[in-house]
Amino acid sequence: MTSNRNVGFGMVGLGRMGANIVRRLQRSGVTSVVFDLNPSAVSSLVSEGATGSENFRDMVKKLTAPRTIWVMVPSSVTSQTIAELSEHLEPGDTIIDGGNSYYRNDLENASFLASKGINFVDVGTSGGVYGLERGYSLMIGGDEEVVRKLRPIFNALAPGFDSASRTLGRDGATADSEEGFLYCGPVGAGHYVKMIHNGIEYGMMAAFAEGLGILEAAKDAQPAYQFNIPEITEVWRRGSVVASWLLDLTAQALKENPSLDAYSSSVSDSGEGRWTVQAALETGIPAPVLSAALYSRFASRDNDDFSNKVLSAMRYKFGGHDEHPKKGE
């Protein structure tokens, strides 16, 4: 087991992203004390050089002050986790919330921790299961001086300058954004930017899905076209204006399963799309594409079933159209 002397970084939550953040930091020489409710997740990382802990008290004892603990748990339990963890920390320690939390919750958590002298930093983290190899795009909020002291952590996690070609017109010293992380402003700013990022993601995903759906349906059009959709996504990856990592992943999925029959047609939403639409309402900014993308996810789960029955009933009543269920339905 790795010695825990002078280990100041801890990770709470060892899911796909939390565990890989620990692994990526380790590649840069940053060792971690880790905790998860699942003991096997802890033991797995211990076998790779991390220091395990049995609970928050044990974790804090094994960390060197000032401590930095990254919380990577579902947003539904983030505030509770932060409150419980804070009971064992000391003034000057820092909690990072790297999950997909609502930025307004950040304000409450930061205020609560400030009363204890504990720092709070919110980090919108993008990279998913590929972050270990590709690095994580980090959008950061909090006290600027606290964030500055954490730059070695963010540098180690970010993709780095060579992950993309330099934007035309940029020259001189490399900006943090070109490394793959950015201080966005005070508490909540990081998660606000990540919220909008994910709202845009909803719209991009919907555009690809709808366009490919039309191509697939062309087989029943007049004239009929039998499009090879996996090959179309492949050619779009090369030189097309819609080329993107999202398209790369779509092409990969279609190569593996051209009919996509291994996937459900019910699409979940994790909250950020809803919060983005709410932010649009609060700021008065029209967001028809992002709103429609969110609502289409609701519809995919048959949340519009009763509404459609109402439409069917009205159509039958005013026009006598046969809208009754077919036999067997």
XYZ file of C-alpha atoms in Angstrom:
329
model
C 0.000 0.000 0.000
C 1.180 3.504 -0.822
C 2.340 5.538 2.182
C -0.275 8.072 3.230
C 2.206 10.655 4.486
C 1.784 14.064 2.834
C -1.304 12.950 0.934
C -3.575 15.981 0.776
C -6.073 14.884 -1.882
C -9.124 12.737 -1.250
C -11.909 11.411 -3.482
C -15.419 10.600 -2.276
C -17.359 8.621 -4.857
C -15.581 6.047 -6.995
C -17.963 5.628 -9.899
C -16.748 5.667 -13.479
C -15.590 9.278 -13.340
C -14.443 9.508 -9.730
C -12.237 6.431 -9.990
C -10.701 7.573 -13.258
C -9.952 11.022 -11.853
C -7.943 9.295 -9.126
C -6.148 7.202 -11.739
C -5.346 10.195 -13.944
C -3.979 12.152 -10.986
C -1.833 9.187 -10.034
C -0.199 9.321 -13.479
C 0.985 12.825 -12.557
C 2.294 11.707 -9.178
C -0.716 12.812 -7.110
C -1.724 10.031 -4.721
C -5.167 9.957 -3.136
C -7.095 8.744 -0.138
C -10.359 7.310 -1.441
C -13.787 6.414 -0.066
C -16.935 4.869 -1.488
C -19.939 3.087 -0.006
C -18.919 0.128 -2.152
C -15.860 -1.487 -0.487
C -14.847 -3.264 -3.705
C -14.495 0.092 -5.478
C -12.119 1.193 -2.724
C -10.090 -2.023 -2.768
C -9.746 -1.831 -6.545
C -8.044 1.566 -6.340
C -5.977 0.522 -3.328
C -4.524 -2.251 -5.510
C -3.462 0.495 -7.936
C -1.689 2.597 -5.317
C -4.361 4.692 -3.629
C -4.951 4.702 0.131
C -8.329 3.362 1.180
C -10.540 4.644 3.974
C -13.509 3.156 5.808
C -15.467 6.349 6.459
C -15.134 10.130 6.431
C -13.406 10.259 9.801
C -10.849 7.711 8.658
C -10.334 9.559 5.371
C -9.690 12.893 7.049
C -7.234 11.313 9.523
C -5.227 9.900 6.620
C -5.028 13.239 4.789
C -2.444 15.926 5.444
C -3.780 19.428 6.174
C -4.758 21.544 4.394
C -6.927 18.869 2.829
C -8.605 18.933 -0.555
C -11.469 16.466 -0.985
C -13.262 16.045 -4.299
C -16.889 14.882 -3.989
C -18.136 12.955 -7.038
C -21.556 11.580 -6.113
C -25.064 11.903 -7.611
C -26.489 15.417 -7.297
C -29.384 14.079 -5.226
C -27.029 13.269 -2.328
C -24.279 15.850 -2.870
C -25.405 18.385 -0.263
C -25.942 15.679 2.347
C -22.503 14.224 1.594
C -20.844 17.627 1.884
C -22.562 18.310 5.211
C -21.519 14.963 6.680
C -17.957 15.284 5.411
C -17.602 18.810 6.793
C -18.125 17.519 10.345
C -14.635 16.013 10.198
C -12.768 18.828 8.434
C -10.886 21.840 9.748
C -10.752 25.517 8.739
C -8.590 25.915 5.655
C -9.631 22.591 4.135
C -11.356 22.582 0.745
C -14.268 20.606 -0.662
C -14.571 20.356 -4.445
C -17.951 19.423 -5.882
C -17.120 17.901 -9.259
C -20.537 16.405 -9.994
C -23.415 17.777 -12.035
C -24.885 19.907 -9.260
C -27.350 22.770 -9.626
C -25.450 26.024 -9.264
C -27.959 27.431 -6.764
C -27.150 24.502 -4.464
C -23.498 25.535 -4.697
C -24.370 28.903 -3.169
C -26.033 27.208 -0.192
C -23.229 24.681 0.282
C -20.547 27.364 0.043
C -22.315 29.524 2.634
C -22.688 26.553 4.981
C -19.015 25.612 4.653
C -17.840 29.217 4.988
C -19.408 29.303 8.471
C -16.956 26.529 9.356
C -13.986 28.167 7.623
C -13.973 25.491 4.915
C -13.453 26.448 1.277
C -15.835 25.355 -1.477
C -15.028 25.023 -5.183
C -17.459 23.869 -7.858
C -16.036 22.136 -10.913
C -18.147 21.291 -13.929
C -16.425 18.176 -15.267
C -16.809 16.945 -18.836
C -15.102 13.911 -20.282
C -17.174 10.973 -19.146
C -15.706 7.494 -19.277
C -13.048 8.657 -21.746
C -11.572 11.200 -19.347
C -8.842 8.903 -18.089
C -7.133 8.883 -21.483
C -8.404 12.108 -23.063
C -8.457 14.290 -19.960
C -11.300 16.315 -18.494
C -12.611 19.686 -19.585
C -12.996 21.612 -16.330
C -15.202 24.646 -15.655
C -14.369 26.076 -12.229
C -16.106 28.379 -9.757
C -15.129 29.619 -6.311
C -12.761 31.991 -4.577
C -10.062 32.844 -7.108
C -7.186 32.513 -4.646
C -8.387 29.091 -3.475
C -8.726 27.973 -7.097
C -5.237 29.239 -7.915
C -3.738 26.966 -5.265
C -5.502 24.000 -6.857
C -4.051 24.583 -10.333
C -1.698 21.568 -10.128
C -4.753 19.328 -9.697
C -6.578 20.916 -12.619
C -3.477 20.824 -14.808
C -3.071 17.120 -14.159
C -6.694 16.365 -15.022
C -7.094 18.583 -18.088
C -6.428 17.309 -21.633
C -3.533 19.715 -22.220
C -2.588 22.136 -24.979
C -1.859 19.472 -27.585
C -5.372 18.010 -27.374
C -6.603 20.460 -30.037
C -5.119 22.695 -32.704
C -4.726 26.301 -31.644
C -7.584 28.626 -32.526
C -6.695 30.901 -35.436
C -5.627 34.294 -34.110
C -4.371 33.063 -30.755
C -0.667 33.494 -30.083
C 1.724 34.134 -27.233
C 1.463 32.484 -23.816
C -0.915 29.573 -23.421
C -4.148 30.370 -21.585
C -5.644 27.992 -19.018
C -8.588 27.449 -21.369
C -6.162 26.133 -23.978
C -4.944 23.582 -21.456
C -8.529 22.457 -20.857
C -9.569 24.161 -17.619
C -11.008 27.592 -16.885
C -11.760 29.724 -13.843
C -15.258 30.945 -14.688
C -16.019 33.165 -11.684
C -17.264 33.012 -8.088
C -19.104 30.131 -6.447
C -21.600 28.493 -8.807
C -20.002 29.841 -11.981
C -18.356 26.543 -12.869
C -21.555 24.550 -12.589
C -23.505 27.283 -14.393
C -21.184 26.982 -17.404
C -21.378 23.172 -17.246
C -25.176 23.398 -17.065
C -25.285 25.364 -20.326
C -22.699 22.996 -21.833
C -25.012 20.062 -21.137
C -28.045 21.939 -22.436
C -26.195 22.497 -25.714
C -25.272 18.813 -25.683
C -28.986 17.943 -25.559
C -29.572 20.071 -28.662
C -26.652 18.610 -30.592
C -27.674 15.069 -29.760
C -31.257 15.761 -30.826
C -30.122 17.247 -34.150
C -28.030 14.190 -35.006
C -30.792 11.828 -33.890
C -33.507 13.583 -35.902
C -31.388 13.878 -39.029
C -30.350 10.235 -38.968
C -33.946 9.286 -38.253
C -35.057 11.013 -41.466
C -32.354 9.207 -43.416
C -33.509 5.872 -41.996
C -37.144 6.639 -42.864
C -36.261 7.471 -46.482
C -36.601 3.763 -47.288
C -40.379 4.285 -47.201
C -40.373 7.559 -49.158
C -41.078 8.133 -52.861
C -38.631 7.556 -54.375
C -37.250 5.179 -51.770
C -33.594 5.421 -50.718
C -31.756 2.707 -48.837
C -29.123 4.783 -47.066
C -26.164 3.151 -45.348
C -26.290 5.225 -42.191
C -23.093 3.890 -40.557
C -21.154 4.872 -43.690
C -22.836 8.282 -43.822
C -21.733 9.076 -40.285
C -18.265 7.860 -41.216
C -17.955 10.180 -44.204
C -19.274 13.099 -42.151
C -16.421 12.569 -39.694
C -13.940 13.586 -42.382
C -13.985 17.224 -43.415
C -17.657 17.860 -42.634
C -18.723 20.954 -40.723
C -20.660 18.693 -38.313
C -17.596 16.589 -37.490
C -17.245 16.293 -33.706
C -16.471 13.892 -30.890
C -20.222 13.376 -30.537
C -20.370 12.255 -34.165
C -17.344 10.011 -33.581
C -19.219 8.222 -30.801
C -22.369 7.965 -32.923
C -20.402 6.405 -35.773
C -18.836 3.954 -33.323
C -22.253 2.916 -31.980
C -23.619 2.412 -35.507
C -20.579 0.369 -36.527
C -21.087 -1.913 -33.535
C -24.876 -2.184 -33.914
C -26.207 -0.710 -37.219
C -29.864 -1.250 -36.333
C -29.345 0.095 -32.794
C -31.675 -2.634 -31.553
C -29.420 -3.064 -28.517
C -30.568 0.339 -27.277
C -33.785 1.589 -25.728
C -35.859 4.328 -27.340
C -36.523 5.800 -23.885
C -34.060 8.633 -23.227
C -33.461 9.884 -19.700
C -32.422 13.365 -18.617
C -30.138 14.044 -15.688
C -31.272 17.539 -14.709
C -28.921 19.894 -16.516
C -31.224 20.228 -19.532
C -34.099 21.263 -17.264
C -31.888 23.739 -15.420
C -30.711 25.226 -18.728
C -34.289 25.839 -19.846
C -35.055 27.332 -16.426
C -32.052 29.660 -16.799
C -33.346 30.697 -20.235
C -36.693 31.598 -18.667
C -34.999 33.547 -15.875
C -32.808 35.529 -18.276
C -35.430 35.945 -20.992
C -33.192 34.376 -23.630
C -35.070 32.410 -26.314
C -33.886 28.796 -26.380
C -36.303 26.944 -28.693
C -33.785 24.300 -29.781
C -32.638 23.419 -26.272
C -36.218 23.407 -24.974
C -37.412 21.147 -27.791
C -34.504 18.760 -27.187
C -35.497 18.459 -23.532
C -39.170 17.922 -24.328
C -38.320 15.247 -26.887
C -36.652 13.276 -24.104
C -39.836 13.517 -22.065
C -41.827 12.269 -25.061
C -39.461 9.320 -25.559
C -40.582 8.011 -22.172
C -44.274 8.162 -23.188
C -44.831 11.116 -20.887
C -47.127 12.509 -23.580
C -49.364 9.433 -23.672
C -52.371 11.064 -21.991
C -51.912 14.269 -24.000
C -52.033 12.265 -27.225
C -55.190 10.518 -26.069
C -56.774 13.928 -25.473
C -55.866 14.929 -29.036
C -57.310 11.684 -30.333
C -60.545 12.238 -28.380
C -60.959 15.786 -29.667
C -60.318 14.729 -33.243
C -62.979 12.026 -32.968
C -65.519 14.346 -31.353
C -65.266 17.250 -33.784
C -64.648 15.329 -36.983
C -65.873 11.817 -36.438
C -62.422 10.484 -37.267
C -61.831 6.878 -36.203
C -59.466 7.372 -33.294
C -60.433 4.382 -31.170
C -57.739 1.835 -30.228
C -57.258 -0.972 -32.679
C -58.125 -4.476 -31.573
C -55.431 -5.971 -29.405
C -54.187 -2.580 -28.207
